[in-house]
Amino acid sequence: MTPRLPEALSFTAFAPFGDVIEVREGVRHYPINGGTTERYHELTAIDPGRDGRGIVSIFRGQPRPLPLRLEVMERHPLASQAFVPLSGHPYLVVVAPAGEAPTPGALRIFLARPDQGVNYAPGVWHHPLLALEATSDFLVIDRTGPGDNCDEVALPHPIVVDIARER
Amino acid sequence: MTPRLPEALSFTAFAPFGDVIEVREGVRHYPINGGTTERYHELTAIDPGRDGRGIVSIFRGQPRPLPLRLEVMERHPLASQAFVPLSGHPYLVVVAPAGEAPTPGALRIFLARPDQGVNYAPGVWHHPLLALEATSDFLVIDRTGPGDNCDEVALPHPIVVDIARER
């Protein structure tokens, strides 16, 4: 199977799935604290859903070997879930639109830089964490509360992903 | 004036003021994603307050020169505010208990490692961001919504802070 290569992660390309958390052109920003700090304001909002509470955890992900086989996708129907890398390594973001279980053709595969976080909108299908290069910590902002907030589905056939390497 | 030196930031020492966001001994953690990821669960909770929404911003802080004069403190009476360093540098955390305007003697001064975030509980007095060493980005999780959520007070006299250096 020919591996699929990721796209670069960008705010615009990711917009159907949620927000990219990064300092970028066009973000509203303004000085605070007597000019010693610049606030890049509201890069995303936390949606803990009805009866949910936003919580902060750290996910420590083992690096995945490449090429990589994707076999499952998951979604959190009740709430958003944000990942922000803390360890200075890139990672893969694999998503499909909210709604019916994703087909392999519906998957979008993004390569995120170490200075880019993502916030999945409620119900957006995504692959579990895909750290690259080294064991990597991610700050995760998601939800606790009543109800079942995780669905997982198997893809009808695996997708192989690789990253273009310098030759 | 003899400079005050910071204490090391720890979960226990900071407990009266909020939570330290870090992977540490004693945190509840468990494997997820088929064992490829360890989840360090609910290191803190976001409290957006009544009618508030949790939002995520990035603060880009200029490094403060040492020794440093502290002259003001602020608080957010309606909601929590979390800071997580993204740039790999230490920073200072200066707090005083919620309640009346802080006296210099009530201030606790902590030196935070680059892998330690903090979440100020609603109403806890704290100094505005004190980046050290280099321009540093921090992920900030706070609140948007109706009402006035920032009080600032001048200290009755400045406090000078320095960091012990190797000799």
CSV table of C-alpha atoms in Angstrom, one decimal:
chain,number,residue,atom,x,y,z
A,1,MET,CA,0.0,0.0,0.0
A,2,THR,CA,1.4,3.4,-0.9
A,3,PRO,CA,1.8,5.4,2.2
A,4,ARG,CA,-0.1,8.7,2.6
A,5,LEU,CA,1.9,11.8,3.4
A,6,PRO,CA,0.6,14.4,5.9
A,7,GLU,CA,-0.2,18.0,5.0
A,8,ALA,CA,1.3,20.8,7.0
A,9,LEU,CA,-1.1,21.8,9.9
A,10,SER,CA,-2.6,25.2,9.5
A,11,PHE,CA,-5.4,27.1,11.1
A,12,THR,CA,-7.3,27.3,7.8
A,13,ALA,CA,-6.9,23.7,6.8
A,14,PHE,CA,-7.9,22.5,10.3
A,15,ALA,CA,-10.9,24.9,10.7
A,16,PRO,CA,-13.5,22.2,9.9
A,17,PHE,CA,-12.3,20.1,12.8
A,18,GLY,CA,-11.5,22.7,15.5
A,19,ASP,CA,-8.7,25.2,16.2
A,20,VAL,CA,-5.0,25.3,15.9
A,21,ILE,CA,-3.5,26.8,19.1
A,22,GLU,CA,-0.5,28.9,18.0
A,23,VAL,CA,0.9,32.4,17.7
A,24,ARG,CA,0.2,33.3,14.1
A,25,GLU,CA,-0.6,36.2,11.8
A,26,GLY,CA,-4.1,37.6,12.2
A,27,VAL,CA,-4.6,36.5,15.8
A,28,ARG,CA,-5.9,39.3,18.0
A,29,HIS,CA,-3.2,40.3,20.4
A,30,TYR,CA,-2.4,43.2,22.7
A,31,PRO,CA,0.1,44.2,25.4
A,32,ILE,CA,-0.6,43.6,29.0
A,33,ASN,CA,1.3,43.8,32.3
A,34,GLY,CA,2.8,47.2,31.6
A,35,GLY,CA,4.0,46.1,28.2
A,36,THR,CA,6.1,43.2,29.4
A,37,THR,CA,3.7,40.6,28.0
A,38,GLU,CA,1.8,40.2,24.8
A,39,ARG,CA,-1.5,38.4,25.0
A,40,TYR,CA,-2.5,36.3,22.0
A,41,HIS,CA,-6.2,36.2,22.9
A,42,GLU,CA,-8.6,33.3,22.8
A,43,LEU,CA,-6.9,31.0,20.4
A,44,THR,CA,-9.6,28.5,21.2
A,45,ALA,CA,-12.5,28.0,23.7
A,46,ILE,CA,-13.0,25.0,26.0
A,47,ASP,CA,-16.4,23.4,25.5
A,48,PRO,CA,-16.9,21.0,28.4
A,49,GLY,CA,-20.5,20.2,27.3
A,50,ARG,CA,-23.6,20.2,29.3
A,51,ASP,CA,-22.9,19.2,32.9
A,52,GLY,CA,-19.2,18.8,32.2
A,53,ARG,CA,-16.2,20.5,33.8
A,54,GLY,CA,-12.9,21.4,32.0
A,55,ILE,CA,-9.9,19.6,33.4
A,56,VAL,CA,-6.2,19.6,32.6
A,57,SER,CA,-4.1,16.5,32.3
A,58,ILE,CA,-0.7,15.5,30.8
A,59,PHE,CA,-0.5,12.7,28.2
A,60,ARG,CA,3.0,11.2,27.9
A,61,GLY,CA,3.1,9.6,24.5
A,62,GLN,CA,5.6,7.1,23.2
A,63,PRO,CA,7.0,7.9,19.7
A,64,ARG,CA,5.3,5.9,16.9
A,65,PRO,CA,7.5,4.2,14.4
A,66,LEU,CA,7.2,5.2,10.7
A,67,PRO,CA,5.7,4.2,8.4
A,68,LEU,CA,2.6,3.9,10.7
A,69,ARG,CA,-0.6,1.9,10.3
A,70,LEU,CA,-3.8,3.7,11.3
A,71,GLU,CA,-6.5,1.2,12.3
A,72,VAL,CA,-8.9,3.1,14.6
A,73,MET,CA,-10.5,6.5,15.1
A,74,GLU,CA,-12.2,7.9,18.2
A,75,ARG,CA,-14.5,10.9,19.1
A,76,HIS,CA,-15.7,12.7,22.2
A,77,PRO,CA,-19.3,13.5,21.4
A,78,LEU,CA,-19.9,15.7,24.5
A,79,ALA,CA,-16.9,18.0,24.6
A,80,SER,CA,-13.8,19.5,23.0
A,81,GLN,CA,-10.4,18.1,23.6
A,82,ALA,CA,-7.2,20.1,23.2
A,83,PHE,CA,-3.6,18.9,22.9
A,84,VAL,CA,-0.6,21.2,23.3
A,85,PRO,CA,2.9,19.8,22.9
A,86,LEU,CA,5.3,20.4,25.8
A,87,SER,CA,8.4,18.5,24.6
A,88,GLY,CA,9.5,20.2,21.4
A,89,HIS,CA,8.7,17.4,19.0
A,90,PRO,CA,6.3,17.3,16.0
A,91,TYR,CA,3.3,14.9,16.0
A,92,LEU,CA,0.6,13.7,13.7
A,93,VAL,CA,-3.0,14.8,13.7
A,94,VAL,CA,-5.5,12.6,11.9
A,95,VAL,CA,-9.1,13.8,11.7
A,96,ALA,CA,-12.4,13.2,9.9
A,97,PRO,CA,-15.6,15.2,10.1
A,98,ALA,CA,-18.1,14.7,12.9
A,99,GLY,CA,-21.0,12.5,11.9
A,100,GLU,CA,-21.0,8.9,10.7
A,101,ALA,CA,-18.0,6.6,11.2
A,102,PRO,CA,-15.2,7.8,9.0
A,103,THR,CA,-14.1,6.1,5.8
A,104,PRO,CA,-10.4,6.0,5.0
A,105,GLY,CA,-11.0,8.5,2.2
A,106,ALA,CA,-12.4,11.0,4.6
A,107,LEU,CA,-9.3,11.1,6.7
A,108,ARG,CA,-7.2,14.3,6.8
A,109,ILE,CA,-3.6,13.8,8.0
A,110,PHE,CA,-1.6,16.7,9.3
A,111,LEU,CA,1.9,17.1,10.5
A,112,ALA,CA,2.0,19.5,13.5
A,113,ARG,CA,5.0,21.5,14.5
A,114,PRO,CA,6.2,21.5,18.1
A,115,ASP,CA,4.7,25.0,18.6
A,116,GLN,CA,1.2,24.1,17.4
A,117,GLY,CA,-1.5,22.7,19.5
A,118,VAL,CA,-5.0,21.5,18.4
A,119,ASN,CA,-8.5,21.6,19.9
A,120,TYR,CA,-10.8,19.0,18.5
A,121,ALA,CA,-14.4,20.2,18.3
A,122,PRO,CA,-17.0,18.0,20.0
A,123,GLY,CA,-17.8,14.9,17.9
A,124,VAL,CA,-14.8,15.3,15.5
A,125,TRP,CA,-13.3,11.9,14.7
A,126,HIS,CA,-9.5,11.8,15.5
A,127,HIS,CA,-6.8,9.2,15.9
A,128,PRO,CA,-5.4,8.7,19.4
A,129,LEU,CA,-2.2,10.6,20.1
A,130,LEU,CA,0.6,10.1,17.6
A,131,ALA,CA,3.8,11.3,19.1
A,132,LEU,CA,6.9,11.3,16.9
A,133,GLU,CA,10.7,11.3,17.4
A,134,ALA,CA,10.8,10.8,21.2
A,135,THR,CA,8.6,10.3,24.3
A,136,SER,CA,6.6,13.5,24.3
A,137,ASP,CA,4.4,15.2,26.9
A,138,PHE,CA,1.2,17.0,25.8
A,139,LEU,CA,-1.0,19.3,27.9
A,140,VAL,CA,-4.6,18.0,27.4
A,141,ILE,CA,-7.7,20.1,28.2
A,142,ASP,CA,-10.8,18.0,28.1
A,143,ARG,CA,-13.8,17.1,30.3
A,144,THR,CA,-15.0,15.2,33.3
A,145,GLY,CA,-18.6,14.7,34.1
A,146,PRO,CA,-21.6,12.3,33.6
A,147,GLY,CA,-22.2,10.4,30.4
A,148,ASP,CA,-20.2,8.4,27.9
A,149,ASN,CA,-17.8,10.7,26.1
A,150,CYS,CA,-15.7,8.3,24.0
A,151,ASP,CA,-16.6,6.3,20.9
A,152,GLU,CA,-14.0,4.2,19.1
A,153,VAL,CA,-14.4,2.7,15.7
A,154,ALA,CA,-12.2,0.4,13.6
A,155,LEU,CA,-11.4,1.7,10.1
A,156,PRO,CA,-12.6,-0.7,7.4
A,157,HIS,CA,-9.0,-1.2,6.3
A,158,PRO,CA,-5.8,0.2,7.7
A,159,ILE,CA,-4.2,3.4,6.3
A,160,VAL,CA,-0.4,3.6,6.1
A,161,VAL,CA,1.2,7.0,6.8
A,162,ASP,CA,4.7,8.1,6.3
A,163,ILE,CA,6.6,11.4,6.4
A,164,ALA,CA,8.6,12.7,3.5
A,165,ARG,CA,12.3,12.4,4.3
A,166,GLU,CA,15.2,14.4,2.9
A,167,ARG,CA,17.0,12.4,0.2
B,1,MET,CA,16.9,46.2,50.8
B,2,THR,CA,18.0,42.6,51.2
B,3,PRO,CA,16.5,40.7,48.3
B,4,ARG,CA,14.1,37.8,49.0
B,5,LEU,CA,15.0,34.5,47.4
B,6,PRO,CA,12.3,32.2,46.0
B,7,GLU,CA,11.4,28.8,47.3
B,8,ALA,CA,11.3,25.8,44.9
B,9,LEU,CA,7.7,25.4,43.6
B,10,SER,CA,6.0,22.2,44.8
B,11,PHE,CA,2.5,20.9,44.8
B,12,THR,CA,2.3,20.9,48.6
B,13,ALA,CA,3.8,24.4,49.1
B,14,PHE,CA,1.5,25.8,46.4
B,15,ALA,CA,-1.7,24.0,47.6
B,16,PRO,CA,-3.2,27.1,49.4
B,17,PHE,CA,-3.1,29.0,46.2
B,18,GLY,CA,-4.1,26.5,43.5
B,19,ASP,CA,-2.5,23.5,41.7
B,20,VAL,CA,0.9,22.8,40.2
B,21,ILE,CA,0.5,21.2,36.8
B,22,GLU,CA,3.2,18.7,36.4
B,23,VAL,CA,4.0,15.0,36.2
B,24,ARG,CA,4.9,14.0,39.8
B,25,GLU,CA,4.9,11.2,42.3
B,26,GLY,CA,1.4,10.4,43.6
B,27,VAL,CA,-0.6,11.7,40.6
B,28,ARG,CA,-3.2,9.3,39.4
B,29,HIS,CA,-2.1,7.9,36.1
B,30,TYR,CA,-3.0,5.1,33.8
B,31,PRO,CA,-2.3,3.8,30.3
B,32,ILE,CA,-4.6,4.6,27.4
B,33,ASN,CA,-4.4,4.3,23.6
B,34,GLY,CA,-3.4,0.6,23.7
B,35,GLY,CA,-0.6,1.3,26.1
B,36,THR,CA,1.2,3.9,23.9
B,37,THR,CA,0.2,6.8,26.1
B,38,GLU,CA,0.2,7.4,29.9
B,39,ARG,CA,-2.5,9.7,31.1
B,40,TYR,CA,-1.6,11.8,34.2
B,41,HIS,CA,-5.2,12.6,35.1
B,42,GLU,CA,-6.8,15.8,36.2
B,43,LEU,CA,-3.8,17.8,37.4
B,44,THR,CA,-6.1,20.7,37.8
B,45,ALA,CA,-9.7,21.8,37.0
B,46,ILE,CA,-10.7,24.9,35.1
B,47,ASP,CA,-13.1,27.1,37.0
B,48,PRO,CA,-14.6,29.6,34.6
B,49,GLY,CA,-17.0,30.9,37.2
B,50,ARG,CA,-20.7,31.6,36.9
B,51,ASP,CA,-21.6,32.6,33.3
B,52,GLY,CA,-18.0,32.3,32.2
B,53,ARG,CA,-16.4,30.2,29.5
B,54,GLY,CA,-12.9,28.7,29.6
B,55,ILE,CA,-10.6,30.0,26.9
B,56,VAL,CA,-7.0,29.3,25.8
B,57,SER,CA,-4.5,32.1,25.0
B,58,ILE,CA,-0.8,32.4,24.7
B,59,PHE,CA,1.1,35.0,26.7
B,60,ARG,CA,4.5,35.9,25.3
B,61,GLY,CA,6.5,37.3,28.2
B,62,GLN,CA,9.7,39.3,28.1
B,63,PRO,CA,12.4,38.1,30.5
B,64,ARG,CA,12.6,40.2,33.7
B,65,PRO,CA,16.0,41.5,34.8
B,66,LEU,CA,17.2,40.3,38.2
B,67,PRO,CA,17.2,41.5,40.9
B,68,LEU,CA,13.5,42.4,40.4
B,69,ARG,CA,11.2,44.9,42.2
B,70,LEU,CA,7.7,43.7,42.8
B,71,GLU,CA,5.3,46.6,43.1
B,72,VAL,CA,1.8,45.3,42.3
B,73,MET,CA,-0.4,42.3,42.7
B,74,GLU,CA,-3.6,41.3,40.9
B,75,ARG,CA,-6.4,38.8,41.3
B,76,HIS,CA,-9.2,37.3,39.2
B,77,PRO,CA,-12.1,37.0,41.6
B,78,LEU,CA,-14.4,35.1,39.2
B,79,ALA,CA,-12.3,32.3,37.8
B,80,SER,CA,-9.1,30.3,37.9
B,81,GLN,CA,-6.2,31.2,35.7
B,82,ALA,CA,-3.6,28.6,34.6
B,83,PHE,CA,-0.1,29.2,33.1
B,84,VAL,CA,1.9,26.4,31.5
B,85,PRO,CA,5.4,27.3,30.2
B,86,LEU,CA,6.0,26.3,26.5
B,87,SER,CA,9.5,27.7,26.0
B,88,GLY,CA,11.7,25.7,28.3
B,89,HIS,CA,12.6,28.4,30.8
B,90,PRO,CA,12.0,28.8,34.5
B,91,TYR,CA,9.8,31.6,35.8
B,92,LEU,CA,8.8,33.2,39.1
B,93,VAL,CA,5.4,32.7,40.8
B,94,VAL,CA,4.5,35.3,43.5
B,95,VAL,CA,1.2,34.7,45.4
B,96,ALA,CA,-0.7,35.8,48.4
B,97,PRO,CA,-3.9,34.3,49.9
B,98,ALA,CA,-7.3,35.3,48.6
B,99,GLY,CA,-9.0,38.0,50.7
B,100,GLU,CA,-7.8,41.5,51.6
B,101,ALA,CA,-5.1,43.2,49.6
B,102,PRO,CA,-1.8,41.5,50.3
B,103,THR,CA,0.9,42.8,52.7
B,104,PRO,CA,4.5,42.3,51.6
B,105,GLY,CA,4.9,39.8,54.5
B,106,ALA,CA,2.1,37.7,53.1
B,107,LEU,CA,3.8,37.1,49.7
B,108,ARG,CA,5.1,33.7,48.8
B,109,ILE,CA,7.7,33.6,46.1
B,110,PHE,CA,8.3,30.4,44.1
B,111,LEU,CA,10.8,29.5,41.4
B,112,ALA,CA,9.0,27.3,38.8
B,113,ARG,CA,10.8,24.8,36.6
B,114,PRO,CA,10.2,24.8,32.9
B,115,ASP,CA,8.1,21.6,33.3
B,116,GLN,CA,5.8,23.1,36.0
B,117,GLY,CA,2.6,25.0,35.3
B,118,VAL,CA,0.4,26.6,37.9
B,119,ASN,CA,-3.4,27.2,38.2
B,120,TYR,CA,-4.3,30.1,40.4
B,121,ALA,CA,-7.6,29.5,42.3
B,122,PRO,CA,-10.2,32.2,41.9
B,123,GLY,CA,-9.4,35.3,44.0
B,124,VAL,CA,-5.8,34.3,44.8
B,125,TRP,CA,-3.5,37.3,44.6
B,126,HIS,CA,-0.6,36.9,42.2
B,127,HIS,CA,2.0,39.0,40.4
B,128,PRO,CA,1.7,39.4,36.7
B,129,LEU,CA,3.8,37.0,34.6
B,130,LEU,CA,7.5,37.0,35.5
B,131,ALA,CA,9.4,35.2,32.7
B,132,LEU,CA,13.1,34.7,33.2
B,133,GLU,CA,16.1,34.1,31.0
B,134,ALA,CA,14.5,34.7,27.5
B,135,THR,CA,11.3,35.6,25.8
B,136,SER,CA,8.9,32.8,26.9
B,137,ASP,CA,5.5,31.7,25.7
B,138,PHE,CA,3.0,30.4,28.2
B,139,LEU,CA,-0.3,28.6,27.5
B,140,VAL,CA,-2.9,30.4,29.6
B,141,ILE,CA,-6.3,28.9,30.4
B,142,ASP,CA,-8.6,31.5,31.9
B,143,ARG,CA,-12.1,33.0,31.3
B,144,THR,CA,-14.2,35.2,29.2
B,145,GLY,CA,-17.7,36.4,30.1
B,146,PRO,CA,-19.6,39.2,31.8
B,147,GLY,CA,-18.3,41.0,34.9
B,148,ASP,CA,-15.1,42.5,36.0
B,149,ASN,CA,-12.5,39.8,36.6
B,150,CYS,CA,-9.3,41.7,37.4
B,151,ASP,CA,-8.4,43.7,40.5
B,152,GLU,CA,-4.9,45.2,40.8
B,153,VAL,CA,-3.4,46.7,43.9
B,154,ALA,CA,-0.1,48.4,44.6
B,155,LEU,CA,2.0,46.9,47.4
B,156,PRO,CA,2.6,49.4,50.3
B,157,HIS,CA,6.3,49.2,49.5
B,158,PRO,CA,8.3,47.3,46.8
B,159,ILE,CA,9.8,43.9,47.4
B,160,VAL,CA,13.1,43.0,45.8
B,161,VAL,CA,13.6,39.4,44.6
B,162,ASP,CA,16.7,37.8,43.4
B,163,ILE,CA,17.7,34.2,42.6
B,164,ALA,CA,20.6,32.5,44.3
B,165,ARG,CA,23.4,32.1,41.8
B,166,GLU,CA,26.2,29.5,41.7
B,167,ARG,CA,29.5,31.0,43.0
